[in-house]
PDB file of N, CA and C in Angstrom:
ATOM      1  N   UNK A   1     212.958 191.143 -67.673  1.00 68.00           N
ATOM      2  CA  UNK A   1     211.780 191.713 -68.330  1.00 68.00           C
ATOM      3  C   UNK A   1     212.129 193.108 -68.844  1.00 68.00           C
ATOM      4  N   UNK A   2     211.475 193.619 -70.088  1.00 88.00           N
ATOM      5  CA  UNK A   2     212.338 194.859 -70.343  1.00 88.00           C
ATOM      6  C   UNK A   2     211.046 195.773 -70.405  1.00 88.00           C
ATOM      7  N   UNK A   3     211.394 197.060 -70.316  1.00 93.00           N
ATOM      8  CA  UNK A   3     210.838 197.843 -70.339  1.00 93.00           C
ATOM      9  C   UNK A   3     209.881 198.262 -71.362  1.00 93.00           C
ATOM     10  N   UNK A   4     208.439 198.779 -70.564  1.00 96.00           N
ATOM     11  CA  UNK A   4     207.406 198.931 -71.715  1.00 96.00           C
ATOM     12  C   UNK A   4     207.699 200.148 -72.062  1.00 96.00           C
ATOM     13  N   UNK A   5     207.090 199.785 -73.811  1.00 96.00           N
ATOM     14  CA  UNK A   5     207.105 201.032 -74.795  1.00 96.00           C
ATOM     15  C   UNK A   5     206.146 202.006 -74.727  1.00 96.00           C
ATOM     16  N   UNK A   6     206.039 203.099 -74.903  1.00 96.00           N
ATOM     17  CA  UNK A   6     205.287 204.452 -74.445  1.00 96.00           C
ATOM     18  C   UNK A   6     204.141 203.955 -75.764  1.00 96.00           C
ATOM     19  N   UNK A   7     204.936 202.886 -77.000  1.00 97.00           N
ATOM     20  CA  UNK A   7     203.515 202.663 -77.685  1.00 97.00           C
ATOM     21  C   UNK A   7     202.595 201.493 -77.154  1.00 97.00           C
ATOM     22  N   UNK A   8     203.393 200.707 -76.389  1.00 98.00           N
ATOM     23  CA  UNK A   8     202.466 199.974 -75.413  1.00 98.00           C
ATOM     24  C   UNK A   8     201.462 200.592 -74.888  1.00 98.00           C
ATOM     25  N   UNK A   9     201.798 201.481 -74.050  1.00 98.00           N
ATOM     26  CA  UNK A   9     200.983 201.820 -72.754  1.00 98.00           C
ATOM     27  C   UNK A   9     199.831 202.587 -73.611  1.00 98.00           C
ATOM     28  N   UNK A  10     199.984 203.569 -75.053  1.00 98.00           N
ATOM     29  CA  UNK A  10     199.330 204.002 -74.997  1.00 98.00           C
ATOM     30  C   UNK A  10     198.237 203.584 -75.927  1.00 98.00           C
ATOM     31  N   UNK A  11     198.694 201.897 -76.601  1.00 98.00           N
ATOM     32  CA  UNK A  11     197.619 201.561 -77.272  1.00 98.00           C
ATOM     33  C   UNK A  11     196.436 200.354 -75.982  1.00 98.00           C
ATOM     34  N   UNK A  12     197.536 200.305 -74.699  1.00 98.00           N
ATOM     35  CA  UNK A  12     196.420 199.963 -73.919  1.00 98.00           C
ATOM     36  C   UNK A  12     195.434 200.975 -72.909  1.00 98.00           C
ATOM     37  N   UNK A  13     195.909 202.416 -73.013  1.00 98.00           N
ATOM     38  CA  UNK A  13     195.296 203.217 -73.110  1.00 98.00           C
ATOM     39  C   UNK A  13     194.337 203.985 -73.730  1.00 98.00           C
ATOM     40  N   UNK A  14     193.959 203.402 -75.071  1.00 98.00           N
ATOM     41  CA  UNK A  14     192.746 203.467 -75.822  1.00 98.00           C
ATOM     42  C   UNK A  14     191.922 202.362 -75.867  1.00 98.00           C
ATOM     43  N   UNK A  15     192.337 201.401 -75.145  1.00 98.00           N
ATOM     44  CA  UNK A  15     191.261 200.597 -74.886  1.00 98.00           C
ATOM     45  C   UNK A  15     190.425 200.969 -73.595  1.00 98.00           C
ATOM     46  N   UNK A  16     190.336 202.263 -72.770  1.00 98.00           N
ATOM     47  CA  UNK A  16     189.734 202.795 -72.324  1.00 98.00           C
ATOM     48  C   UNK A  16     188.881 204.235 -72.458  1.00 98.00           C
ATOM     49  N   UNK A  17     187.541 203.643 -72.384  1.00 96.00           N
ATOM     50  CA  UNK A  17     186.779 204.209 -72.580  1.00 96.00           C
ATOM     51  C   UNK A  17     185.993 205.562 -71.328  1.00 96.00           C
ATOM     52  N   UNK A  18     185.384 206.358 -71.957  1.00 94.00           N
ATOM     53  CA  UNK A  18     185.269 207.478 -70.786  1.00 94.00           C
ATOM     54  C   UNK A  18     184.036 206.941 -70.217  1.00 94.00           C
ATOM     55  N   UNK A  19     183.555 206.709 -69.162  1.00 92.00           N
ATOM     56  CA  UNK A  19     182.676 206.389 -68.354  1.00 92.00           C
ATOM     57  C   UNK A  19     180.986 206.502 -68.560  1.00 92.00           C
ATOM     58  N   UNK A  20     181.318 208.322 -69.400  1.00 90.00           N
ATOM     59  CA  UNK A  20     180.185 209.366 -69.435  1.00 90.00           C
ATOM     60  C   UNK A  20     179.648 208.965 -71.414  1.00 90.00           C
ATOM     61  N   UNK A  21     181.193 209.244 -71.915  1.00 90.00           N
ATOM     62  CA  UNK A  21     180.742 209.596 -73.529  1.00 90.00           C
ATOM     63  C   UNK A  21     180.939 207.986 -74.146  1.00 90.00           C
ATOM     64  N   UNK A  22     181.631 207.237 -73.801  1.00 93.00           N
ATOM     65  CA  UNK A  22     181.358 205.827 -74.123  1.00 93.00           C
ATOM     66  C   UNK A  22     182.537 206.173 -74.770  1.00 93.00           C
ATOM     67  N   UNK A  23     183.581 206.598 -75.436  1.00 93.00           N
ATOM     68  CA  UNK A  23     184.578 206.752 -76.316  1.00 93.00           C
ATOM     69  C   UNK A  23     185.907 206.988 -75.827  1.00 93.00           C
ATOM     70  N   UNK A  24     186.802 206.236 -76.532  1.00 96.00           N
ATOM     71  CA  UNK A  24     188.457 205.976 -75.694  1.00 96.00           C
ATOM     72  C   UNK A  24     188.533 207.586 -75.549  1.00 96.00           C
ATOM     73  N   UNK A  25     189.488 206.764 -74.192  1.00 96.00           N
ATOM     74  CA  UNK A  25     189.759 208.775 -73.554  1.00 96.00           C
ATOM     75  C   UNK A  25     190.974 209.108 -74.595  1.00 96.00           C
ATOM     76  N   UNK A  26     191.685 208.588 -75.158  1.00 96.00           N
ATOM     77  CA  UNK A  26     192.923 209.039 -76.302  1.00 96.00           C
ATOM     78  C   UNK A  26     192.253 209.400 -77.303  1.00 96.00           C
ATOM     79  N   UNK A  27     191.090 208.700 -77.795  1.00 93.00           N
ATOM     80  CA  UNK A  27     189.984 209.864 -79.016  1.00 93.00           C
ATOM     81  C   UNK A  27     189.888 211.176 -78.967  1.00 93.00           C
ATOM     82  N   UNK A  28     189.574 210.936 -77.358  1.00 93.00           N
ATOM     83  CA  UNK A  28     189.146 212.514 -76.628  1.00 93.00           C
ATOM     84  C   UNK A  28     190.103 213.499 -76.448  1.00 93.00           C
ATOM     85  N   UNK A  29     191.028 213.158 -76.095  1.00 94.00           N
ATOM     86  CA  UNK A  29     192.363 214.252 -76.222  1.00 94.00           C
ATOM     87  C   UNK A  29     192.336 214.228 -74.579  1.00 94.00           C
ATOM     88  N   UNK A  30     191.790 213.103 -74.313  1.00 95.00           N
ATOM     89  CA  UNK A  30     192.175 213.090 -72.330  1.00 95.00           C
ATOM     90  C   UNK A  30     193.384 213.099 -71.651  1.00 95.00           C
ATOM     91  N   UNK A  31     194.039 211.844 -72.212  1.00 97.00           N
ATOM     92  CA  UNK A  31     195.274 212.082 -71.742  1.00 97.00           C
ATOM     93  C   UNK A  31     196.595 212.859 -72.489  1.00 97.00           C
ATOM     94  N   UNK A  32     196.725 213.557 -70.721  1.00 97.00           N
ATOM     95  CA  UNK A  32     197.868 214.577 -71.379  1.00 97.00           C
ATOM     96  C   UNK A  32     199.111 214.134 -71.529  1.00 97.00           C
ATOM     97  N   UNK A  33     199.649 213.553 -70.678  1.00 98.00           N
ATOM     98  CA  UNK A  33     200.978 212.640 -70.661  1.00 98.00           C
ATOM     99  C   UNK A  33     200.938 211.057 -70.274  1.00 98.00           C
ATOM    100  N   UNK A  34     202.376 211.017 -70.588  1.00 98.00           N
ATOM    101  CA  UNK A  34     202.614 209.362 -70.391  1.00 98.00           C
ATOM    102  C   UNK A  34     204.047 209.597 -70.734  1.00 98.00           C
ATOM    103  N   UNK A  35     204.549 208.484 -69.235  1.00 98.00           N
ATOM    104  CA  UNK A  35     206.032 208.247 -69.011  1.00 98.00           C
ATOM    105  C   UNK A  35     206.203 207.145 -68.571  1.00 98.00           C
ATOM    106  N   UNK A  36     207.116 206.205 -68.931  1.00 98.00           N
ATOM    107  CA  UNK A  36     207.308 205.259 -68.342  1.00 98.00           C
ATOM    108  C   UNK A  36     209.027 205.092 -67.892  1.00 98.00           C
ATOM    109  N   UNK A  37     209.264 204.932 -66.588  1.00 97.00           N
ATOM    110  CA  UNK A  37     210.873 204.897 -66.036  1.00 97.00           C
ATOM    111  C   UNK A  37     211.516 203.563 -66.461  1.00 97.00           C
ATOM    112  N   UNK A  38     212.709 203.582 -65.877  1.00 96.00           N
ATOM    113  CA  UNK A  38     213.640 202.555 -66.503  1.00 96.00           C
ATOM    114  C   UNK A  38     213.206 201.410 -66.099  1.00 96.00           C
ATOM    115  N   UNK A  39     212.710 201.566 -64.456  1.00 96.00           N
ATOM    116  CA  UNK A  39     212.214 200.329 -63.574  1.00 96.00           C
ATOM    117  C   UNK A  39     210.964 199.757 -64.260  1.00 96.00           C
ATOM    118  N   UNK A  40     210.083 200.455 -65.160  1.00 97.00           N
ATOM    119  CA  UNK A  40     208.970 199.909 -65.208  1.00 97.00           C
ATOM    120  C   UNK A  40     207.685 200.788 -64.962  1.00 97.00           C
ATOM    121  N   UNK A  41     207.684 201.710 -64.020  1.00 98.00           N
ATOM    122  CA  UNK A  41     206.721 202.231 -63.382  1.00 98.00           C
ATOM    123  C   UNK A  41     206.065 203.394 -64.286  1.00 98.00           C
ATOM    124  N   UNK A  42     204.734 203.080 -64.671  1.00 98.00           N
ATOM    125  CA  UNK A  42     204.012 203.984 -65.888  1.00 98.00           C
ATOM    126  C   UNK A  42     203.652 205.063 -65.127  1.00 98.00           C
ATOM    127  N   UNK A  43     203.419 206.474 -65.217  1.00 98.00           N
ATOM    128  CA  UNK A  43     202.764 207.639 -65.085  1.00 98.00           C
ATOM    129  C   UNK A  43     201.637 208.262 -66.090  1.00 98.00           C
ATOM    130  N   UNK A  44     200.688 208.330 -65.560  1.00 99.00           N
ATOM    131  CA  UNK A  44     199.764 208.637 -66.701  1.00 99.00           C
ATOM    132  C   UNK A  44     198.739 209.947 -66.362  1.00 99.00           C
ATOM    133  N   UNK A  45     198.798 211.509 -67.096  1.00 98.00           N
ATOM    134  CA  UNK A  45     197.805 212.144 -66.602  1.00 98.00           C
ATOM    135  C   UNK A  45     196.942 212.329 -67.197  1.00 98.00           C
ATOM    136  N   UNK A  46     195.602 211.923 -66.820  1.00 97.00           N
ATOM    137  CA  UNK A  46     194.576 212.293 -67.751  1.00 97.00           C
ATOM    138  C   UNK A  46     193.512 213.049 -67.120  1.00 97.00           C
ATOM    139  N   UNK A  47     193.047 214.147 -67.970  1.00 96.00           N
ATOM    140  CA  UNK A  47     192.392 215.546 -68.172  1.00 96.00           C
ATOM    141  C   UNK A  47     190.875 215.386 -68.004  1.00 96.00           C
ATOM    142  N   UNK A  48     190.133 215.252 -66.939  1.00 93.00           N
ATOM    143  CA  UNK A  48     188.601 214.846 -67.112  1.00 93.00           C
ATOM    144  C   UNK A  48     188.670 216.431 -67.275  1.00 93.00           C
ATOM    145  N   UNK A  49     186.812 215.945 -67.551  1.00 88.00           N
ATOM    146  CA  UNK A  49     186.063 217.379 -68.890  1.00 88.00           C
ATOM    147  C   UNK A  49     185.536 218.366 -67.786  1.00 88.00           C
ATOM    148  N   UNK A  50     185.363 218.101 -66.445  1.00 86.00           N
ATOM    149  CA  UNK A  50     184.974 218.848 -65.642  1.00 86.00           C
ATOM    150  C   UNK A  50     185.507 218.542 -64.178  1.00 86.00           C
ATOM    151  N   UNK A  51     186.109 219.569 -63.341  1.00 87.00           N
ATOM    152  CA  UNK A  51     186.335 219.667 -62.292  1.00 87.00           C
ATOM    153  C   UNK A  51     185.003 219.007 -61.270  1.00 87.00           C
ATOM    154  N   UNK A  52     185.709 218.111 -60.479  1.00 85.00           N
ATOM    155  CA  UNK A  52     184.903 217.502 -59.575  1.00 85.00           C
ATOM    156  C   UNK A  52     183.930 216.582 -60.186  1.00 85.00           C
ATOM    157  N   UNK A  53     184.130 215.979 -61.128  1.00 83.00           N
ATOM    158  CA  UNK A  53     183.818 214.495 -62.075  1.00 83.00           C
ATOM    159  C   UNK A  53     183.516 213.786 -61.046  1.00 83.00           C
ATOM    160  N   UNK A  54     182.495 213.176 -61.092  1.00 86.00           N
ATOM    161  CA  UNK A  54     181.934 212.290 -59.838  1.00 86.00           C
ATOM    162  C   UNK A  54     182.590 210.487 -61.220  1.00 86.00           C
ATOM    163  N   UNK A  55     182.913 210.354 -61.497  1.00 90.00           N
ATOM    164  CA  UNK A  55     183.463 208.928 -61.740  1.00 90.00           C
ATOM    165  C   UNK A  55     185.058 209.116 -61.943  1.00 90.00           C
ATOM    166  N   UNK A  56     185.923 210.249 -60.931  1.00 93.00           N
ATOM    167  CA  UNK A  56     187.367 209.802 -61.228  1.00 93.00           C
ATOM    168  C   UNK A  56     187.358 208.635 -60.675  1.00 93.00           C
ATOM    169  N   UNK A  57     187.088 208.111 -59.518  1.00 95.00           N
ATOM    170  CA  UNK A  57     187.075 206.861 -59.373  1.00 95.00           C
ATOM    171  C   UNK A  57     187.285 205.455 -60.218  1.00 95.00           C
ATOM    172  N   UNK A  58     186.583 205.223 -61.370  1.00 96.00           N
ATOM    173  CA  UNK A  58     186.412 205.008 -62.025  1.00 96.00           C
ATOM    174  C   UNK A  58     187.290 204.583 -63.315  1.00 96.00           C
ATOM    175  N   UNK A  59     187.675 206.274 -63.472  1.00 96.00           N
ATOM    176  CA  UNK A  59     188.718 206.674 -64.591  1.00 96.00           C
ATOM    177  C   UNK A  59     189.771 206.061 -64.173  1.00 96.00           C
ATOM    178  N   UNK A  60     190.214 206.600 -62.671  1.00 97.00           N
ATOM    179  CA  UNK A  60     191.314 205.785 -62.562  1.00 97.00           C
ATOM    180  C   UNK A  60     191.385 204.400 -62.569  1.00 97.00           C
ATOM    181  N   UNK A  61     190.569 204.210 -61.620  1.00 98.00           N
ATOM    182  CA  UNK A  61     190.599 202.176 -61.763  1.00 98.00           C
ATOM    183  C   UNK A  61     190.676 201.471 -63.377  1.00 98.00           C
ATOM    184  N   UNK A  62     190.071 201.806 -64.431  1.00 98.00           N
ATOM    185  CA  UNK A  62     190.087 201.817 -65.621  1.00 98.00           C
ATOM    186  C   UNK A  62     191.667 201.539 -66.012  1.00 98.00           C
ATOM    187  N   UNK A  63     191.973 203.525 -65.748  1.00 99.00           N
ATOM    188  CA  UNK A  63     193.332 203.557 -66.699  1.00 99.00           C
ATOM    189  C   UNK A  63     194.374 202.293 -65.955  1.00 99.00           C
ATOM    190  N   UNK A  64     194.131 202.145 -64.349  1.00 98.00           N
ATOM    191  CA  UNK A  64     195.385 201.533 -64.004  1.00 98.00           C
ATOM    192  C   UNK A  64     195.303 200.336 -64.590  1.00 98.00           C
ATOM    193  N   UNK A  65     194.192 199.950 -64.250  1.00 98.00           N
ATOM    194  CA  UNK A  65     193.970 197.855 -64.737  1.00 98.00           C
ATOM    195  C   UNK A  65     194.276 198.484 -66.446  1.00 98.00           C
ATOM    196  N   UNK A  66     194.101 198.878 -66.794  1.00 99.00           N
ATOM    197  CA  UNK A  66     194.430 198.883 -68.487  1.00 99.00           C
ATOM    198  C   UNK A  66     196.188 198.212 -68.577  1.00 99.00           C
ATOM    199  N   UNK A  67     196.337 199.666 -68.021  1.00 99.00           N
ATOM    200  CA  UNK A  67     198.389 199.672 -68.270  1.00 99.00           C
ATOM    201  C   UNK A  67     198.977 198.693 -67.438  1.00 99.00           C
ATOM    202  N   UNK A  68     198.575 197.959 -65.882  1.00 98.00           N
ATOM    203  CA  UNK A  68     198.774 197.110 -65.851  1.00 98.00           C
ATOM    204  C   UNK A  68     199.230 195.403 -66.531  1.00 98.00           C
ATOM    205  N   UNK A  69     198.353 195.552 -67.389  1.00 98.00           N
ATOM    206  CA  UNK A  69     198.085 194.434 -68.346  1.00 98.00           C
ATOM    207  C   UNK A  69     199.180 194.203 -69.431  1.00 98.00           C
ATOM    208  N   UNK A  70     200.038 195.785 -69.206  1.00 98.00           N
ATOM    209  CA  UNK A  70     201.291 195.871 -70.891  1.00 98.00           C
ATOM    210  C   UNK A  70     201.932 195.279 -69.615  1.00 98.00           C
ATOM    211  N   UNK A  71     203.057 194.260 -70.248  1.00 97.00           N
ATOM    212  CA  UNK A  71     204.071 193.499 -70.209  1.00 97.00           C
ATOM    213  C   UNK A  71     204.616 194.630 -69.901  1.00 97.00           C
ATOM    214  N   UNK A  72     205.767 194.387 -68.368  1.00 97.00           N
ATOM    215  CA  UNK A  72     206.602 195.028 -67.867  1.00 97.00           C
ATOM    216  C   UNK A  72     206.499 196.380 -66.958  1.00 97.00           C
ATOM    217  N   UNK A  73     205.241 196.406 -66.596  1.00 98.00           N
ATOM    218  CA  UNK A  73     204.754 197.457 -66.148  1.00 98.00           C
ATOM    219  C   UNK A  73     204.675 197.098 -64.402  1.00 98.00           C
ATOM    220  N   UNK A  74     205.313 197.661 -64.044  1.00 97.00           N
ATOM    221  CA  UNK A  74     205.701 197.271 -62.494  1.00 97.00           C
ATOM    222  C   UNK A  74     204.792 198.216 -61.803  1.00 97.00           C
ATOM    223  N   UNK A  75     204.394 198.982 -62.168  1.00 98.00           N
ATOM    224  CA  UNK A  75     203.696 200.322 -61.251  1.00 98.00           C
ATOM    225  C   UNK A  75     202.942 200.975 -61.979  1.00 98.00           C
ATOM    226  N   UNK A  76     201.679 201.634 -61.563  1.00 98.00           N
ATOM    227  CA  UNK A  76     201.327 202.893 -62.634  1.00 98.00           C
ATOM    228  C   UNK A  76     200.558 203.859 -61.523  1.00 98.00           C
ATOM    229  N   UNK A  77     201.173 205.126 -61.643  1.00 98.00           N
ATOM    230  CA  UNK A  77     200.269 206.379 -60.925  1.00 98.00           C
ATOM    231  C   UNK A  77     199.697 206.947 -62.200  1.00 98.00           C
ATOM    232  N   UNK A  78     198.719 207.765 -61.673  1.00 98.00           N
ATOM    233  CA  UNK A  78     197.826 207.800 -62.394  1.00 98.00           C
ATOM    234  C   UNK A  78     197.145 209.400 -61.370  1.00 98.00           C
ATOM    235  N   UNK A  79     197.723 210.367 -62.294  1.00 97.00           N
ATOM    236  CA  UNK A  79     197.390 211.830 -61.980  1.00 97.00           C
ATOM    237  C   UNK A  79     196.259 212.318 -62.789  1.00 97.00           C
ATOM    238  N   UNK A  80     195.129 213.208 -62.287  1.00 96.00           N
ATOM    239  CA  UNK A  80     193.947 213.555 -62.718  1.00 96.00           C
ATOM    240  C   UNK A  80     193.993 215.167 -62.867  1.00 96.00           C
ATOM    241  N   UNK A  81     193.947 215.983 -63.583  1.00 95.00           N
ATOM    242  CA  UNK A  81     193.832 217.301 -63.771  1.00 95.00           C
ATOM    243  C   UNK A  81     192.392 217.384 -64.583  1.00 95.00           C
ATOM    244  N   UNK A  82     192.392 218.633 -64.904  1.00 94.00           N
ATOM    245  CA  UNK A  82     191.164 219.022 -66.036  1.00 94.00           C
ATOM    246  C   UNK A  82     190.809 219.911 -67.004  1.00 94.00           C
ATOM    247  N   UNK A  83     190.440 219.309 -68.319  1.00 93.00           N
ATOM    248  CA  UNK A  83     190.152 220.356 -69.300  1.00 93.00           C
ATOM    249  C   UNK A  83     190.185 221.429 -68.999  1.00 93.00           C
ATOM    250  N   UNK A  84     191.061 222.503 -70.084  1.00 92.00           N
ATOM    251  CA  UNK A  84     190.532 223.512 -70.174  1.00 92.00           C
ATOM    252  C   UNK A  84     189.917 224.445 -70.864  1.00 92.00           C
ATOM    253  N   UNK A  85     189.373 225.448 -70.684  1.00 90.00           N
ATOM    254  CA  UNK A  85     187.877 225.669 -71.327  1.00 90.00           C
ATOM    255  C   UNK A  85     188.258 225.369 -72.987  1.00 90.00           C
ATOM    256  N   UNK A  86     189.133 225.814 -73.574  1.00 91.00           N
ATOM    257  CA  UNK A  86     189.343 225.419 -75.017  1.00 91.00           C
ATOM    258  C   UNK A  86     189.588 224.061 -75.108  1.00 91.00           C
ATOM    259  N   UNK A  87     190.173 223.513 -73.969  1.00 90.00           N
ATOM    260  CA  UNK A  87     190.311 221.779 -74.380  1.00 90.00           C
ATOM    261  C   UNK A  87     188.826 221.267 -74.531  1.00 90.00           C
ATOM    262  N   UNK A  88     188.104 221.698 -73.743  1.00 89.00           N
ATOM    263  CA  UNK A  88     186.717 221.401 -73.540  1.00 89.00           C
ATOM    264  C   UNK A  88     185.765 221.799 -74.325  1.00 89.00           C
ATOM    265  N   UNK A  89     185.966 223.468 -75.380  1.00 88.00           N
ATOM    266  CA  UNK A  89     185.087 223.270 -76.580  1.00 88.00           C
ATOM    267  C   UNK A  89     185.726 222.490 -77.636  1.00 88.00           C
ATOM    268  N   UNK A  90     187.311 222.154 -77.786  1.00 88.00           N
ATOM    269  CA  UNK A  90     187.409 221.827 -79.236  1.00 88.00           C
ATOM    270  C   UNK A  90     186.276 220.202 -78.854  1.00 88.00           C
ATOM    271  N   UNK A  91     186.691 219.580 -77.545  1.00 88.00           N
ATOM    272  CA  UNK A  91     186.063 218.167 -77.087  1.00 88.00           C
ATOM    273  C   UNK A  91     184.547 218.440 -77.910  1.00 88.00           C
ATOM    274  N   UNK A  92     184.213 219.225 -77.139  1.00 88.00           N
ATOM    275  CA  UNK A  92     182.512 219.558 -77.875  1.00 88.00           C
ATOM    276  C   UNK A  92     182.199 219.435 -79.513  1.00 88.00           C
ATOM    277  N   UNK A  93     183.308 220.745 -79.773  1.00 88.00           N
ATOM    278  CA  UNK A  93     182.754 220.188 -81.252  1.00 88.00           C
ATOM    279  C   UNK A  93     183.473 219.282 -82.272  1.00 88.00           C
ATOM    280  N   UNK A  94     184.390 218.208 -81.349  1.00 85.00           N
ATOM    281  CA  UNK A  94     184.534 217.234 -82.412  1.00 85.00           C
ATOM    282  C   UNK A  94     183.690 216.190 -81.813  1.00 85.00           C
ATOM    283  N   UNK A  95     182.830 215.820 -80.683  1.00 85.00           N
ATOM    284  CA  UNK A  95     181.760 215.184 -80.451  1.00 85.00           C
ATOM    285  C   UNK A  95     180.718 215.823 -81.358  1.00 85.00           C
ATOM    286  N   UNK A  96     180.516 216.955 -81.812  1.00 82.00           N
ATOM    287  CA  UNK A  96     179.362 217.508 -82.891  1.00 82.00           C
ATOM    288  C   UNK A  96     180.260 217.256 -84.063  1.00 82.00           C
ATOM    289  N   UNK A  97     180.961 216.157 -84.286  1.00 77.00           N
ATOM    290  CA  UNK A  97     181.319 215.970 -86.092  1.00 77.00           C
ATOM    291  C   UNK A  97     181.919 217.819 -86.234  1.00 77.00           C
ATOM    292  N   UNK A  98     182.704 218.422 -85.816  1.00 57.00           N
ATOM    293  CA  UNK A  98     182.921 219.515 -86.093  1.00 57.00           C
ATOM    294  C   UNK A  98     182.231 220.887 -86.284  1.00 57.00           C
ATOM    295  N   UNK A  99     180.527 220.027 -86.239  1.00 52.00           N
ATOM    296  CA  UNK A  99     179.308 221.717 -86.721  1.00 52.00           C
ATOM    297  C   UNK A  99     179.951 222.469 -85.437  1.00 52.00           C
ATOM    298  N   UNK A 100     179.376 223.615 -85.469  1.00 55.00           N
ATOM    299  CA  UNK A 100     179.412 224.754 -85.179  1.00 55.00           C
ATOM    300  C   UNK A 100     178.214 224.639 -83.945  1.00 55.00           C
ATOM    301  N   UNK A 101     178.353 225.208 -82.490  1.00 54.00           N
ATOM    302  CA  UNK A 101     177.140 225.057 -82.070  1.00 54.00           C
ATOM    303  C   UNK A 101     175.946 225.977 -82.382  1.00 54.00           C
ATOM    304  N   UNK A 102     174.607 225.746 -82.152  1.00 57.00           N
ATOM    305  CA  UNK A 102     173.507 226.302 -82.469  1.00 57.00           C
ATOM    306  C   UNK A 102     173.313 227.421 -82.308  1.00 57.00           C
ATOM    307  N   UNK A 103     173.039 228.609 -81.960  1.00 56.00           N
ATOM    308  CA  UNK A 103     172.416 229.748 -81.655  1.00 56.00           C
ATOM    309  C   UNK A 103     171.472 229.978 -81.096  1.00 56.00           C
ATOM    310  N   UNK A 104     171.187 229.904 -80.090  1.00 56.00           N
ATOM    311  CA  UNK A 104     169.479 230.371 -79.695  1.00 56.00           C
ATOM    312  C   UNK A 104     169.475 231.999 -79.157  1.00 56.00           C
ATOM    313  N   UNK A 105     168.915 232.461 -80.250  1.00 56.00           N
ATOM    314  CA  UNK A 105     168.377 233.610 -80.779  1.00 56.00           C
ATOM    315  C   UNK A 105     168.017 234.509 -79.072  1.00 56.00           C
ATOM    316  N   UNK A 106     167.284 233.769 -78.694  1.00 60.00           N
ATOM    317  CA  UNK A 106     167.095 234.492 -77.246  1.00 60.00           C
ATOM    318  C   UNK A 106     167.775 234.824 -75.727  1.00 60.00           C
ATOM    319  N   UNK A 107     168.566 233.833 -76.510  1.00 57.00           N
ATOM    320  CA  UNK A 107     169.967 233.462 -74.857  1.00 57.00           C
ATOM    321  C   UNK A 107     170.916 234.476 -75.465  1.00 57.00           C
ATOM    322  N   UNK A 108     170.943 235.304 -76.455  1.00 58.00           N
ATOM    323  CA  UNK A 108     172.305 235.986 -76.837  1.00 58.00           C
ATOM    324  C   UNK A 108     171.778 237.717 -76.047  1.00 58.00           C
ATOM    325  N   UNK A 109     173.131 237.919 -75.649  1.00 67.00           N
ATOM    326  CA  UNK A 109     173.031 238.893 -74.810  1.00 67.00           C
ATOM    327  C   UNK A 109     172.331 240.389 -75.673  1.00 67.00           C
ATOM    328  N   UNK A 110     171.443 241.060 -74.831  1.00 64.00           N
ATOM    329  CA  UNK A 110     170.738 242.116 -75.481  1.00 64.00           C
ATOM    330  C   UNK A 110     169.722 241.885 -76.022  1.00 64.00           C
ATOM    331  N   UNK A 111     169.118 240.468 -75.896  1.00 55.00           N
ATOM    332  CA  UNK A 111     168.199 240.137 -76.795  1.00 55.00           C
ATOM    333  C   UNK A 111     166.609 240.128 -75.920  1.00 55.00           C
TER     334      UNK A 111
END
């Protein structure tokens, strides 16, 4: 059996979706890496949007049964870190189609 391709893993890695926003976590800019060894065994880290995410659970079970499924995949760990604050506004405003967020006139400091 030969070894899976990093474009394997990571087009069965957009067939997962984020739990919360409904949209593949590779849309999102979730996952940060992906390696796969000679033996087979996938590594995958992906970036939830907030520290202490009550569905890593979830995420992970997801990503593993995903990469499981590519041909040749003997193993997959599956490491969890998290956005950071700029990973987490650009996330924001390309979920806002790119606008700009709002202003409220009264929440701005001095006001």
């Amino acid at each position: 059996m030969s070894t899976p391709s990093l474009e394997q893993v990571n087009a069965a890695l957009a067939t997962v979706n984020d739990p919360e926003i409904k949209r593949p976590i590779t849309d999102l800019n979730m996952v940060d890496s992906v390696a796969v060894s000679p033996e087979g065994v996938v590594s995958v880290k992906v970036l939830l949007t907030v520290s202490g995410c009550p569905l890593t659970d979830t995420i992970r079970r997801d990503v593993t049964a995903a990469v499981q499924k590519v041909a040749g995949v003997t193993g997959v760990e599956v490491e969890l870190g998290v956005m950071t604050a700029d990973q987490r506004s650009a996330l924001q405003q390309s979920l806002r189609g790119g606008q700009p967020q709002r202003e409220i006139p009264f929440a701005q400091p001095g006001s």
